[in-house]
């Protein structure tokens, strides 16, 4: 203001000075009539004096103006300097407050962890743990008493099995497989040969049979020579797989007379001499050599109801001894079956009907008349034909399915059993089955073929599993491949660049970053054998299964950060801080392994890996390198805060490599990631928490759906109100599904993925939905993956959507039906979009 006033006064004085300087000397001769009269001498002097004073005042004011301007500039500099100091002080204060909050949170976590460790230490001191030593040797079975029991028909594992040869501390091989090389084409030889391929060296041997726990011997036409090679005291499983029931009956009598303690594994099991829990009912001849041939030949499961309600009944020929003694009740049953199926008798019901005829019927009857053997070769063939045709087996009478004591839970879901006396009510009873029930019966029948009956390999694995369950011993461990390093030999050490900590007051506190914690693997060894329905290969002992129930919590679990339980401090709000410190859910705390599939894009991969730095619950990161060349040795990889980073070279450039169960995976949870996916850490932590409560499903982010188009299916990525697939470019799934994808699915499905370089995520969704009959779970509203800096991506190809529609139709044909299930459910955090007071804390701020 002062400067403005000085400027105004200076202007006025300057104007006066100008007027003074411009005042002319008057002359009477030149004066105009309008010109004012000239000043007198005195007035002129006074005027000049005033002008001089004004000029002097003007000069003073100009000097004052310059001085004031300099002072104002100095003061502005001082003000700017003071404002910078204030701004720096505020930033320093904010940093101090942020560090103070972080230190307070870490201190509280450490205090809680210390209290939990003290509680666990006190519990360990009070617990009387036994001293673990090698088990003592088992006493040898007395042969005389065992023979007496066997001769009475009461042979069982307690009385007739010599466990002394199968002790836990015994180093002898578990199985010895004995069959003649000249009879390699017999059913028993094929089965034992497949068994030899399945067993590791530690479980099978070529040495003398007296050094093994259990001998599996082919006692077909050359039973005398085979039995002579087996000592009498040896645990023997006699494989009696002859093409005729009459020959099996004769050899069975002689075998039991000579070796009463032998386990008879045969398709022919008479009702009088069959020993439950000891003898084994065997299936008919395996119809296919490989799983791919089996899957390709199986008919579709839909529609649920077929043109005919019942297929024509099939019985052994009239020359059978017990068929000649068939009762009047059984003849009435046969008449009723013929009436219902509306077909004539075919060659006295002795000819085997073709599979297409069976495929046209909803139910496939199998009649077991009174007095018939519990299992016959014809009955087992008929049962296998029914399953191959996709027709639901309907057993009227007493008939034992193969591997019954092991597969009984599956047989109850795949066949229908009715007493023969209710044959007159068949039409009404069969009409009560709903479409959903029929499809479930048919689906479990297909699972029996795929896993246990359809190939020699499947039958051998099931037989060995049954014997292992009887012995109470686990099978060989199902371990994945150990990938070789993708880095060059001279660059085995990774260059790590620093990455800022994930802690930021503008973001959620997602939890502490802890050292790697392996999941508890191989829990189904001795005390809790896994349910047979969950095992793709029943022989193997899988590291973990997705369906185990949560254990009840203990006091230590309620107070320990190593478990999923935390007390809520209500004085701190709604428990958001405590929620972030524990894994949550009903299971002990655990971590996950990130598997990233990459191909010759180091810069893009560095960006996605940097997003994982400081991520809670992250155990390790596996980069599956599909590129033809090794990663650039000059690449500076981000520092993941102590989390191990492995680079694994995949076996060729295949999208299937992302689902190999690598031995470096030491956790049950697997986060499948693409190298161009940039995810926020709060999204990943929320998805991991959701997966922990739905361990048997795929839990991820972008979702897609399939829609009907004419007689086929099309793939659609539009945003709709329901979905049926979750893309595995960013999804959590159980490690067990990696074993199923890589080693249980037929190779033809994975070959189709390699042919198209597409659809591996669709195939995984098909697999999980087929096994669980549950839809995947979508988390948060994210629908796409924007990739910054990506020059090319597979989905940008014009044929991308056409190929994915083809995959859905191809997979539906191989699985027998479209396994995908729709869902309208999306998972967000509990307090998402909930209005809270300023003194409350949310579980997550933005998801």
mmCIF file of N, CA and C in Angstrom, residues 34 112 124 140 182 216 221 312 348 377 398 467 482 530 560 691 704 713 760 804 841:
data_model
loop_
_atom_site.group_PDB
_atom_site.id
_atom_site.type_symbol
_atom_site.label_atom_id
_atom_site.label_comp_id
_atom_site.label_asym_id
_atom_site.label_seq_id
_atom_site.Cartn_x
_atom_site.Cartn_y
_atom_site.Cartn_z
ATOM 1 N N UNK A 34 -7.054 33.909 -26.887
ATOM 2 C CA UNK A 34 -7.503 32.909 -25.896
ATOM 3 C C UNK A 34 -6.422 32.557 -24.915
ATOM 4 N N UNK A 112 2.078 -59.026 21.485
ATOM 5 C CA UNK A 112 1.105 -60.124 21.364
ATOM 6 C C UNK A 112 1.795 -61.435 21.020
ATOM 7 N N UNK A 124 3.441 -76.459 26.269
ATOM 8 C CA UNK A 124 4.412 -77.508 25.948
ATOM 9 C C UNK A 124 5.043 -78.092 27.192
ATOM 10 N N UNK A 140 6.087 -112.726 15.014
ATOM 11 C CA UNK A 140 5.697 -113.497 13.833
ATOM 12 C C UNK A 140 4.393 -114.237 14.086
ATOM 13 N N UNK A 182 6.362 -115.505 -20.142
ATOM 14 C CA UNK A 182 5.758 -116.142 -21.322
ATOM 15 C C UNK A 182 4.253 -115.907 -21.373
ATOM 16 N N UNK A 216 2.436 -110.542 -4.832
ATOM 17 C CA UNK A 216 1.325 -110.581 -5.776
ATOM 18 C C UNK A 216 1.723 -111.518 -6.902
ATOM 19 N N UNK A 221 -3.193 -120.407 -15.203
ATOM 20 C CA UNK A 221 -3.066 -121.780 -15.691
ATOM 21 C C UNK A 221 -1.835 -122.469 -15.128
ATOM 22 N N UNK A 312 -32.112 -104.001 -22.079
ATOM 23 C CA UNK A 312 -32.468 -105.412 -22.015
ATOM 24 C C UNK A 312 -31.611 -106.114 -20.975
ATOM 25 N N UNK A 348 -31.473 -116.126 -25.958
ATOM 26 C CA UNK A 348 -31.638 -116.670 -24.610
ATOM 27 C C UNK A 348 -30.878 -115.831 -23.570
ATOM 28 N N UNK A 377 -17.661 -113.420 -13.712
ATOM 29 C CA UNK A 377 -17.034 -112.720 -14.822
ATOM 30 C C UNK A 377 -18.075 -112.022 -15.685
ATOM 31 N N UNK A 398 -27.976 -109.720 -4.821
ATOM 32 C CA UNK A 398 -26.708 -109.591 -4.100
ATOM 33 C C UNK A 398 -25.559 -109.788 -5.076
ATOM 34 N N UNK A 467 -4.509 -102.639 -0.936
ATOM 35 C CA UNK A 467 -3.564 -103.393 -0.102
ATOM 36 C C UNK A 467 -2.848 -102.469 0.883
ATOM 37 N N UNK A 482 11.124 -80.966 -10.150
ATOM 38 C CA UNK A 482 12.031 -79.945 -9.636
ATOM 39 C C UNK A 482 12.598 -79.194 -10.824
ATOM 40 N N UNK A 530 -6.722 -90.337 3.324
ATOM 41 C CA UNK A 530 -7.556 -89.424 2.561
ATOM 42 C C UNK A 530 -8.757 -90.152 1.977
ATOM 43 N N UNK A 560 -2.034 -66.195 19.434
ATOM 44 C CA UNK A 560 -0.785 -66.231 18.678
ATOM 45 C C UNK A 560 -0.954 -65.726 17.267
ATOM 46 N N UNK A 691 -10.107 -67.161 -0.127
ATOM 47 C CA UNK A 691 -9.749 -68.532 -0.507
ATOM 48 C C UNK A 691 -9.615 -69.422 0.713
ATOM 49 N N UNK A 704 -15.419 -64.486 -16.427
ATOM 50 C CA UNK A 704 -15.992 -64.636 -17.763
ATOM 51 C C UNK A 704 -17.143 -65.635 -17.681
ATOM 52 N N UNK A 713 -21.483 -73.820 -27.542
ATOM 53 C CA UNK A 713 -21.244 -72.813 -26.523
ATOM 54 C C UNK A 713 -20.304 -71.754 -27.079
ATOM 55 N N UNK A 760 -5.734 -72.597 -21.222
ATOM 56 C CA UNK A 760 -5.347 -73.349 -20.032
ATOM 57 C C UNK A 760 -6.172 -72.932 -18.823
ATOM 58 N N UNK A 804 -11.279 -69.725 -27.878
ATOM 59 C CA UNK A 804 -11.790 -70.025 -26.542
ATOM 60 C C UNK A 804 -13.201 -70.616 -26.604
ATOM 61 N N UNK A 841 -12.370 -48.152 12.533
ATOM 62 C CA UNK A 841 -11.376 -48.552 11.539
ATOM 63 C C UNK A 841 -11.950 -49.687 10.701
#
